[in-house]
């Protein structure tokens, strides 16, 4: 029996110290110390011993049990220590590695120009209004005095959303004039900027979606001199104090008289080049004195009130401001382009 116990002690201790995983250790515990374990089996034979032998054997069996329990506990502690170290190693963070720098964006150059424009007009006492891109034909055309047969009303020019041509994607920001007068009455001084839509093919100067800034001033005694003075001041603020302007007669249904305003070509200074198509001048906006019919359509008496209005393309403004040659660059959002501003 002594030899049996000695064998158990040796083989068990060997096995326990060799174990590498918790479940295997538990299996060993059962194998040696469990109810049907090897040590227990030996203890069950104690009854066969002589009374003289029993105490010594009992003592030895207890020693073996204690040794095995201690070994299992020790190995268990060693295993969890090892597991903890492995986990820590796996989850280690090297705080000395340089961080990943988030790419920081900035305002689109065209919106920088828009902000500048808003600032200029705010300083002149204008209010800023917002309006819908999905608009009624009534506001986009009819109340602006556009005749039923006006070419811009054609389905080939404008994006209609209803079969009966009553709702559309606004083709200009001018409907904001009507909304402003109807909503707030007179006197009024406002600008409104936003997207407009036309069935244009994409090229260097056209896009089916672009941006306009609309302006409207209505009060008693407003004249063409106010129009010229205001627009000249704004243009010189944006393009520099030396900028030359030219007011050309033109036609718009909602203004009478109407004009287009050009600036001296910023590229060639007036000699004629590809940017100004040999003209020496670049058209930047349309304007005019608000048509009496438009005032009347908004319930305003043209005998008492007069006003001027203007509309300009924001992309073109940005192109001129930053000397950009192709409008498509404004929409493509190529980071190499945008990062230059
Ligand atoms: N809506 C015109 C266009 O899209 C621009 C314009 C011209 C606006 C004259 C006006 C104006 O307010 O008075 O071409």
CSV table of C-alpha atoms and ligand atoms in Angstrom, one decimal:
chain,number,residue,atom,x,y,z
A,1,UNK,CA,0.0,0.0,0.0
A,2,UNK,CA,2.9,2.3,0.8
A,3,UNK,CA,4.3,1.7,-2.7
A,4,UNK,CA,0.9,2.4,-4.2
A,5,UNK,CA,0.6,5.7,-2.4
A,6,UNK,CA,4.1,6.6,-3.4
A,7,UNK,CA,3.3,5.8,-7.1
A,8,UNK,CA,0.2,7.9,-6.9
A,9,UNK,CA,2.1,10.8,-5.4
A,10,UNK,CA,4.8,10.7,-8.0
A,11,UNK,CA,2.7,10.3,-11.1
A,12,UNK,CA,0.1,12.8,-9.9
A,13,UNK,CA,2.6,15.5,-9.1
A,14,UNK,CA,4.3,15.0,-12.4
A,15,UNK,CA,1.0,15.2,-14.3
A,16,UNK,CA,-0.2,18.3,-12.3
A,17,UNK,CA,3.0,20.3,-12.9
A,18,UNK,CA,2.8,19.4,-16.6
A,19,UNK,CA,-0.8,20.6,-17.1
A,20,UNK,CA,-1.3,23.7,-19.2
A,21,UNK,CA,-5.1,24.3,-19.1
A,22,UNK,CA,-7.6,24.8,-16.3
A,23,UNK,CA,-10.0,22.0,-17.5
A,24,UNK,CA,-7.1,19.5,-17.7
A,25,UNK,CA,-6.2,20.4,-14.1
A,26,UNK,CA,-9.8,19.8,-12.9
A,27,UNK,CA,-9.7,16.4,-14.7
A,28,UNK,CA,-6.6,15.4,-12.8
A,29,UNK,CA,-8.2,16.5,-9.5
A,30,UNK,CA,-11.1,14.1,-10.2
A,31,UNK,CA,-8.8,11.4,-11.4
A,32,UNK,CA,-6.8,11.3,-8.1
A,33,UNK,CA,-8.9,12.9,-5.4
A,34,UNK,CA,-12.5,12.5,-6.7
A,35,UNK,CA,-14.9,9.9,-5.2
A,36,UNK,CA,-13.9,7.3,-7.7
A,37,UNK,CA,-10.3,8.6,-7.8
A,38,UNK,CA,-7.2,6.6,-7.4
A,39,UNK,CA,-6.3,7.9,-3.9
A,40,UNK,CA,-9.8,7.3,-2.7
A,41,UNK,CA,-9.6,3.8,-4.0
A,42,UNK,CA,-6.5,3.2,-2.0
A,43,UNK,CA,-8.1,4.6,1.2
A,44,UNK,CA,-11.0,2.3,0.8
A,45,UNK,CA,-8.5,-0.6,1.2
A,46,UNK,CA,-7.5,0.7,4.7
A,47,UNK,CA,-9.9,-1.7,6.3
A,48,UNK,CA,-7.8,-4.6,5.1
A,49,UNK,CA,-4.8,-3.4,7.1
A,50,UNK,CA,-3.8,-4.5,10.6
A,51,UNK,CA,-4.6,-2.0,13.4
A,52,UNK,CA,-0.9,-1.4,13.8
A,53,UNK,CA,-0.3,-0.5,10.2
A,54,UNK,CA,-3.3,1.7,9.9
A,55,UNK,CA,-2.2,5.0,11.6
A,56,UNK,CA,1.0,5.2,9.6
A,57,UNK,CA,-0.8,4.5,6.4
A,58,UNK,CA,-3.5,6.9,7.3
A,59,UNK,CA,-1.0,9.6,8.0
A,60,UNK,CA,0.8,8.9,4.7
A,61,UNK,CA,-2.5,9.0,2.7
A,62,UNK,CA,-3.3,12.3,4.3
A,63,UNK,CA,0.1,13.6,3.4
A,64,UNK,CA,-0.3,12.5,-0.2
A,65,UNK,CA,-3.7,14.1,-0.4
A,66,UNK,CA,-2.4,17.4,1.1
A,67,UNK,CA,0.6,17.3,-1.3
A,68,UNK,CA,-1.7,16.8,-4.3
A,69,UNK,CA,-4.2,19.5,-3.2
A,70,UNK,CA,-1.3,22.0,-2.7
A,71,UNK,CA,0.2,21.1,-6.1
A,72,UNK,CA,-3.2,21.6,-7.8
A,73,UNK,CA,-3.7,24.9,-6.1
A,74,UNK,CA,-0.2,26.0,-7.0
A,75,UNK,CA,-0.6,25.0,-10.6
A,76,UNK,CA,-4.0,26.6,-10.8
A,77,UNK,CA,-2.5,29.9,-9.6
A,78,UNK,CA,0.4,29.6,-12.0
A,79,UNK,CA,-2.0,29.0,-14.9
A,80,UNK,CA,-4.2,32.0,-14.2
A,81,UNK,CA,-1.1,34.1,-13.8
A,82,UNK,CA,0.1,33.0,-17.1
A,83,UNK,CA,-3.3,33.6,-18.7
A,84,UNK,CA,-3.4,37.1,-17.3
A,85,UNK,CA,0.0,37.9,-18.6
A,86,UNK,CA,-0.9,36.7,-22.1
A,87,UNK,CA,-4.1,38.8,-22.0
A,88,UNK,CA,-2.2,41.9,-21.0
A,89,UNK,CA,0.3,41.3,-23.7
A,90,UNK,CA,-2.4,40.9,-26.3
A,91,UNK,CA,-4.2,44.0,-25.2
A,92,UNK,CA,-1.2,46.2,-24.7
A,93,UNK,CA,-1.3,49.7,-26.1
A,94,UNK,CA,1.8,51.3,-27.3
A,95,UNK,CA,1.2,54.8,-26.1
A,96,UNK,CA,4.4,56.0,-27.9
A,97,UNK,CA,2.9,55.4,-31.4
A,98,UNK,CA,2.1,58.7,-33.1
A,99,UNK,CA,-1.7,59.3,-33.2
A,100,UNK,CA,-3.8,59.2,-36.4
A,101,UNK,CA,-4.5,62.8,-37.4
A,102,UNK,CA,-8.2,63.3,-38.4
A,103,UNK,CA,-8.5,65.0,-41.8
A,104,UNK,CA,-10.0,68.3,-41.1
A,105,UNK,CA,-12.3,69.9,-43.7
A,106,UNK,CA,-13.2,73.5,-44.2
A,107,UNK,CA,-15.8,75.6,-45.9
A,108,UNK,CA,-16.3,75.2,-49.6
A,109,UNK,CA,-14.8,78.2,-51.4
A,110,UNK,CA,-18.1,79.0,-53.0
A,111,UNK,CA,-19.8,79.2,-49.5
A,112,UNK,CA,-16.9,81.4,-48.3
A,113,UNK,CA,-17.8,83.8,-51.1
A,114,UNK,CA,-21.5,83.5,-50.1
A,115,UNK,CA,-20.6,84.3,-46.5
A,116,UNK,CA,-18.7,87.4,-47.7
A,117,UNK,CA,-21.7,88.5,-49.8
A,118,UNK,CA,-24.1,88.0,-46.8
A,119,UNK,CA,-21.8,90.1,-44.6
A,120,UNK,CA,-21.7,92.9,-47.2
A,121,UNK,CA,-25.5,93.0,-47.6
A,122,UNK,CA,-26.1,92.7,-43.8
A,123,UNK,CA,-23.8,95.7,-43.3
A,124,UNK,CA,-26.0,97.6,-45.8
A,125,UNK,CA,-29.1,96.8,-43.8
A,126,UNK,CA,-30.5,93.9,-45.9
A,127,UNK,CA,-32.2,90.9,-44.3
A,128,UNK,CA,-31.4,87.3,-45.4
A,129,UNK,CA,-34.3,85.0,-46.4
A,130,UNK,CA,-34.6,81.3,-47.2
A,131,UNK,CA,-37.0,79.7,-49.5
A,132,UNK,CA,-38.1,76.4,-51.1
A,133,UNK,CA,-36.3,74.8,-54.0
A,134,UNK,CA,-39.6,73.0,-54.9
A,135,UNK,CA,-41.7,75.9,-56.1
A,136,UNK,CA,-45.0,76.7,-57.6
A,137,UNK,CA,-45.0,77.8,-61.3
A,138,UNK,CA,-47.1,80.7,-60.0
A,139,UNK,CA,-44.2,82.0,-58.0
A,140,UNK,CA,-41.4,81.0,-60.3
A,141,UNK,CA,-43.1,82.5,-63.4
A,142,UNK,CA,-46.6,83.9,-63.3
A,143,UNK,CA,-46.4,86.4,-60.5
A,144,UNK,CA,-43.0,87.5,-61.9
A,145,UNK,CA,-44.8,88.6,-65.0
A,146,UNK,CA,-43.4,85.8,-67.3
A,147,UNK,CA,-45.8,85.4,-70.2
A,148,UNK,CA,-47.4,81.9,-70.8
A,149,UNK,CA,-45.2,81.5,-73.8
A,150,UNK,CA,-41.9,82.5,-72.3
A,151,UNK,CA,-39.2,80.1,-73.5
A,152,UNK,CA,-38.0,79.4,-69.9
A,153,UNK,CA,-41.4,77.9,-69.1
A,154,UNK,CA,-40.8,75.1,-71.7
A,155,UNK,CA,-40.5,71.5,-70.4
A,156,UNK,CA,-37.2,71.3,-72.3
A,157,UNK,CA,-35.8,74.1,-70.1
A,158,UNK,CA,-37.3,73.6,-66.6
A,159,UNK,CA,-37.7,70.5,-64.4
A,160,UNK,CA,-41.4,70.2,-63.7
A,161,UNK,CA,-42.7,67.9,-61.0
A,162,UNK,CA,-46.4,67.9,-62.0
A,163,UNK,CA,-48.0,66.9,-65.3
A,164,UNK,CA,-50.0,70.2,-65.3
A,165,UNK,CA,-46.8,72.3,-65.0
A,166,UNK,CA,-47.9,73.7,-61.6
A,167,UNK,CA,-45.0,72.6,-59.5
A,168,UNK,CA,-41.3,72.7,-60.5
A,169,UNK,CA,-37.7,72.9,-59.3
A,170,UNK,CA,-37.2,76.6,-59.2
A,171,UNK,CA,-35.2,77.8,-62.2
A,172,UNK,CA,-34.2,81.1,-60.5
A,173,UNK,CA,-34.2,82.6,-57.0
A,174,UNK,CA,-36.5,85.4,-58.2
A,175,UNK,CA,-39.7,83.8,-56.7
A,176,UNK,CA,-38.2,84.8,-53.4
A,177,UNK,CA,-39.1,88.4,-54.4
A,178,UNK,CA,-42.7,87.5,-54.4
A,179,UNK,CA,-42.5,85.5,-51.2
A,180,UNK,CA,-40.7,88.4,-49.5
A,181,UNK,CA,-43.3,91.0,-50.6
A,182,UNK,CA,-46.3,88.8,-49.8
A,183,UNK,CA,-44.8,87.7,-46.5
A,184,UNK,CA,-43.4,90.9,-45.1
A,185,UNK,CA,-44.9,93.7,-47.1
A,186,UNK,CA,-43.0,97.0,-47.8
A,187,UNK,CA,-40.6,98.6,-47.2
A,188,UNK,CA,-38.2,95.7,-47.7
A,189,UNK,CA,-34.5,95.1,-48.2
A,190,UNK,CA,-33.6,91.5,-48.6
A,191,UNK,CA,-31.3,88.9,-50.2
A,192,UNK,CA,-31.9,85.2,-50.6
A,193,UNK,CA,-29.4,82.6,-51.8
A,194,UNK,CA,-29.8,79.0,-52.8
A,195,UNK,CA,-29.9,76.3,-55.4
A,196,UNK,CA,-31.7,76.6,-58.7
A,197,UNK,CA,-32.2,74.0,-61.5
A,198,UNK,CA,-32.2,74.1,-65.3
A,199,UNK,CA,-32.1,71.5,-68.0
A,200,UNK,CA,-28.5,72.5,-69.0
A,201,UNK,CA,-25.8,70.2,-70.3
A,202,UNK,CA,-22.7,70.2,-68.1
A,203,UNK,CA,-19.8,72.2,-69.5
A,204,UNK,CA,-17.1,74.6,-68.3
A,205,UNK,CA,-19.7,77.3,-67.5
A,206,UNK,CA,-23.0,75.3,-67.1
A,207,UNK,CA,-24.5,72.8,-64.7
A,208,UNK,CA,-28.1,71.6,-64.3
A,209,UNK,CA,-27.9,72.8,-60.6
A,210,UNK,CA,-26.3,76.0,-59.6
A,211,UNK,CA,-26.6,78.7,-57.0
A,212,UNK,CA,-28.0,82.3,-57.2
A,213,UNK,CA,-28.2,85.2,-54.9
A,214,UNK,CA,-31.4,87.3,-55.3
A,215,UNK,CA,-31.8,90.8,-54.0
A,216,UNK,CA,-34.8,93.1,-53.6
A,217,UNK,CA,-35.3,96.6,-52.4
A,218,UNK,CA,-38.7,98.2,-52.3
A,219,UNK,CA,-39.5,101.6,-50.7
A,220,UNK,CA,-40.8,105.0,-51.5
A,221,UNK,CA,-38.6,106.9,-54.0
A,222,UNK,CA,-36.2,104.1,-55.0
A,223,UNK,CA,-34.6,104.8,-58.4
A,224,UNK,CA,-32.1,103.4,-60.8
A,225,UNK,CA,-29.4,105.4,-59.1
A,226,UNK,CA,-30.0,103.3,-55.9
A,227,UNK,CA,-29.6,100.2,-58.0
A,228,UNK,CA,-26.3,101.4,-59.6
A,229,UNK,CA,-24.9,102.7,-56.3
A,230,UNK,CA,-25.7,99.6,-54.4
A,231,UNK,CA,-24.5,97.1,-57.0
A,232,UNK,CA,-21.3,99.1,-57.6
A,233,UNK,CA,-20.5,99.2,-53.9
A,234,UNK,CA,-21.1,95.4,-53.6
A,235,UNK,CA,-19.0,94.6,-56.7
A,236,UNK,CA,-16.1,96.7,-55.5
A,237,UNK,CA,-16.3,95.2,-52.1
A,238,UNK,CA,-16.0,91.7,-53.6
A,239,UNK,CA,-13.6,92.3,-56.6
A,240,UNK,CA,-11.6,95.2,-55.3
A,241,UNK,CA,-12.0,99.0,-55.3
A,242,UNK,CA,-10.5,99.5,-58.8
A,243,UNK,CA,-13.1,97.2,-60.5
A,244,UNK,CA,-14.8,98.8,-63.5
A,245,UNK,CA,-18.4,98.0,-64.2
A,246,UNK,CA,-20.7,98.4,-67.2
A,247,UNK,CA,-24.5,98.5,-67.1
A,248,UNK,CA,-26.0,97.2,-70.3
A,249,UNK,CA,-29.8,97.4,-71.3
A,250,UNK,CA,-31.4,94.0,-71.2
A,251,UNK,CA,-34.8,92.4,-70.9
A,252,UNK,CA,-36.3,90.5,-68.0
A,253,UNK,CA,-40.1,90.0,-67.6
A,254,UNK,CA,-40.1,91.1,-63.9
A,255,UNK,CA,-38.1,94.4,-64.2
A,256,UNK,CA,-38.5,97.5,-66.3
A,257,UNK,CA,-36.1,98.9,-67.3
A,258,UNK,CA,-33.7,95.9,-67.0
A,259,UNK,CA,-30.0,95.7,-67.3
A,260,UNK,CA,-27.1,93.3,-67.2
A,261,UNK,CA,-24.0,94.2,-65.3
A,262,UNK,CA,-20.5,93.4,-66.5
A,263,UNK,CA,-17.1,93.7,-64.8
A,264,UNK,CA,-13.8,94.3,-66.6
A,265,UNK,CA,-12.2,90.9,-67.2
A,266,UNK,CA,-10.0,90.1,-64.2
A,267,UNK,CA,-7.7,87.9,-66.4
A,268,UNK,CA,-6.8,90.2,-69.3
A,269,UNK,CA,-7.9,93.6,-67.9
A,270,UNK,CA,-10.1,94.3,-70.9
A,271,UNK,CA,-7.9,93.3,-73.9
A,272,UNK,CA,-9.9,90.2,-74.6
A,273,UNK,CA,-9.0,86.7,-73.7
A,274,UNK,CA,-10.5,83.2,-73.5
A,275,UNK,CA,-12.0,83.8,-70.1
A,276,UNK,CA,-14.1,86.8,-71.3
A,277,UNK,CA,-14.4,85.2,-74.8
A,278,UNK,CA,-12.7,88.2,-76.4
A,279,UNK,CA,-15.1,90.7,-74.9
A,280,UNK,CA,-13.0,92.3,-72.3
A,281,UNK,CA,-16.0,92.2,-70.0
A,282,UNK,CA,-17.6,89.4,-67.9
A,283,UNK,CA,-21.3,89.4,-67.2
A,284,UNK,CA,-22.0,88.9,-63.5
A,285,UNK,CA,-25.6,89.7,-62.9
A,286,UNK,CA,-29.0,90.7,-64.1
A,287,UNK,CA,-31.0,93.6,-62.5
A,288,UNK,CA,-33.7,96.2,-63.0
A,289,UNK,CA,-36.4,98.3,-61.5
A,290,UNK,CA,-39.2,96.0,-60.2
A,291,UNK,CA,-42.0,95.9,-62.8
A,292,UNK,CA,-45.2,97.7,-61.7
A,293,UNK,CA,-47.2,94.5,-62.5
A,294,UNK,CA,-45.0,92.5,-60.1
A,295,UNK,CA,-45.6,95.0,-57.3
A,296,UNK,CA,-49.3,94.9,-58.1
A,297,UNK,CA,-49.3,91.1,-58.0
A,298,UNK,CA,-48.1,91.3,-54.5
A,299,UNK,CA,-50.7,93.9,-53.4
A,300,UNK,CA,-48.3,96.9,-53.5
A,301,UNK,CA,-49.2,100.2,-55.2
A,302,UNK,CA,-46.6,101.1,-57.8
A,303,UNK,CA,-47.7,104.7,-57.7
A,304,UNK,CA,-46.5,104.8,-54.1
A,305,UNK,CA,-43.6,102.4,-54.0
A,306,UNK,CA,-40.8,101.5,-56.4
A,307,UNK,CA,-37.9,99.1,-56.1
A,308,UNK,CA,-34.9,97.4,-57.7
A,309,UNK,CA,-34.0,93.7,-57.9
A,310,UNK,CA,-31.0,91.7,-59.0
A,311,UNK,CA,-29.9,88.1,-59.4
A,312,UNK,CA,-26.4,86.7,-59.8
A,313,UNK,CA,-24.8,83.3,-60.2
A,314,UNK,CA,-22.8,82.3,-57.1
A,315,UNK,CA,-20.6,79.9,-59.0
A,316,UNK,CA,-19.6,82.5,-61.5
A,317,UNK,CA,-18.9,84.9,-58.6
A,318,UNK,CA,-16.6,82.3,-57.0
A,319,UNK,CA,-14.9,81.6,-60.3
A,320,UNK,CA,-14.0,85.3,-60.8
A,321,UNK,CA,-13.1,85.8,-57.2
A,322,UNK,CA,-10.6,82.9,-57.1
A,323,UNK,CA,-9.7,83.0,-60.8
A,324,UNK,CA,-11.0,79.4,-61.3
A,325,UNK,CA,-11.2,78.5,-65.0
A,326,UNK,CA,-13.8,75.7,-65.0
A,327,UNK,CA,-17.1,75.6,-63.1
A,328,UNK,CA,-17.1,71.8,-62.9
A,329,UNK,CA,-14.3,72.1,-60.3
A,330,UNK,CA,-16.8,73.7,-58.0
A,331,UNK,CA,-19.0,70.6,-58.0
A,332,UNK,CA,-16.6,67.8,-58.3
A,333,UNK,CA,-15.3,68.1,-54.7
A,334,UNK,CA,-11.8,66.9,-55.6
A,335,UNK,CA,-9.8,67.4,-52.4
A,336,UNK,CA,-6.7,68.5,-54.3
A,337,UNK,CA,-8.8,71.4,-55.6
A,338,UNK,CA,-10.6,72.3,-52.4
A,339,UNK,CA,-7.5,72.2,-50.3
A,340,UNK,CA,-6.1,75.2,-52.2
A,341,UNK,CA,-8.6,77.5,-50.5
B,1,LIG,N1,-33.6,85.6,-62.5
B,1,LIG,C1,-32.7,86.1,-63.5
B,1,LIG,C2,-32.0,84.9,-64.1
B,1,LIG,O1,-32.0,83.9,-63.5
B,1,LIG,C3,-31.7,87.0,-62.9
B,1,LIG,C4,-32.3,88.3,-62.5
B,1,LIG,C5,-32.4,89.4,-63.4
B,1,LIG,C6,-32.9,88.5,-61.2
B,1,LIG,C7,-33.0,90.6,-63.1
B,1,LIG,C8,-33.5,89.7,-60.9
B,1,LIG,C9,-33.5,90.7,-61.9
B,1,LIG,O2,-34.0,89.9,-59.7
B,1,LIG,O3,-34.0,91.9,-61.5
B,1,LIG,O4,-31.4,85.1,-65.1
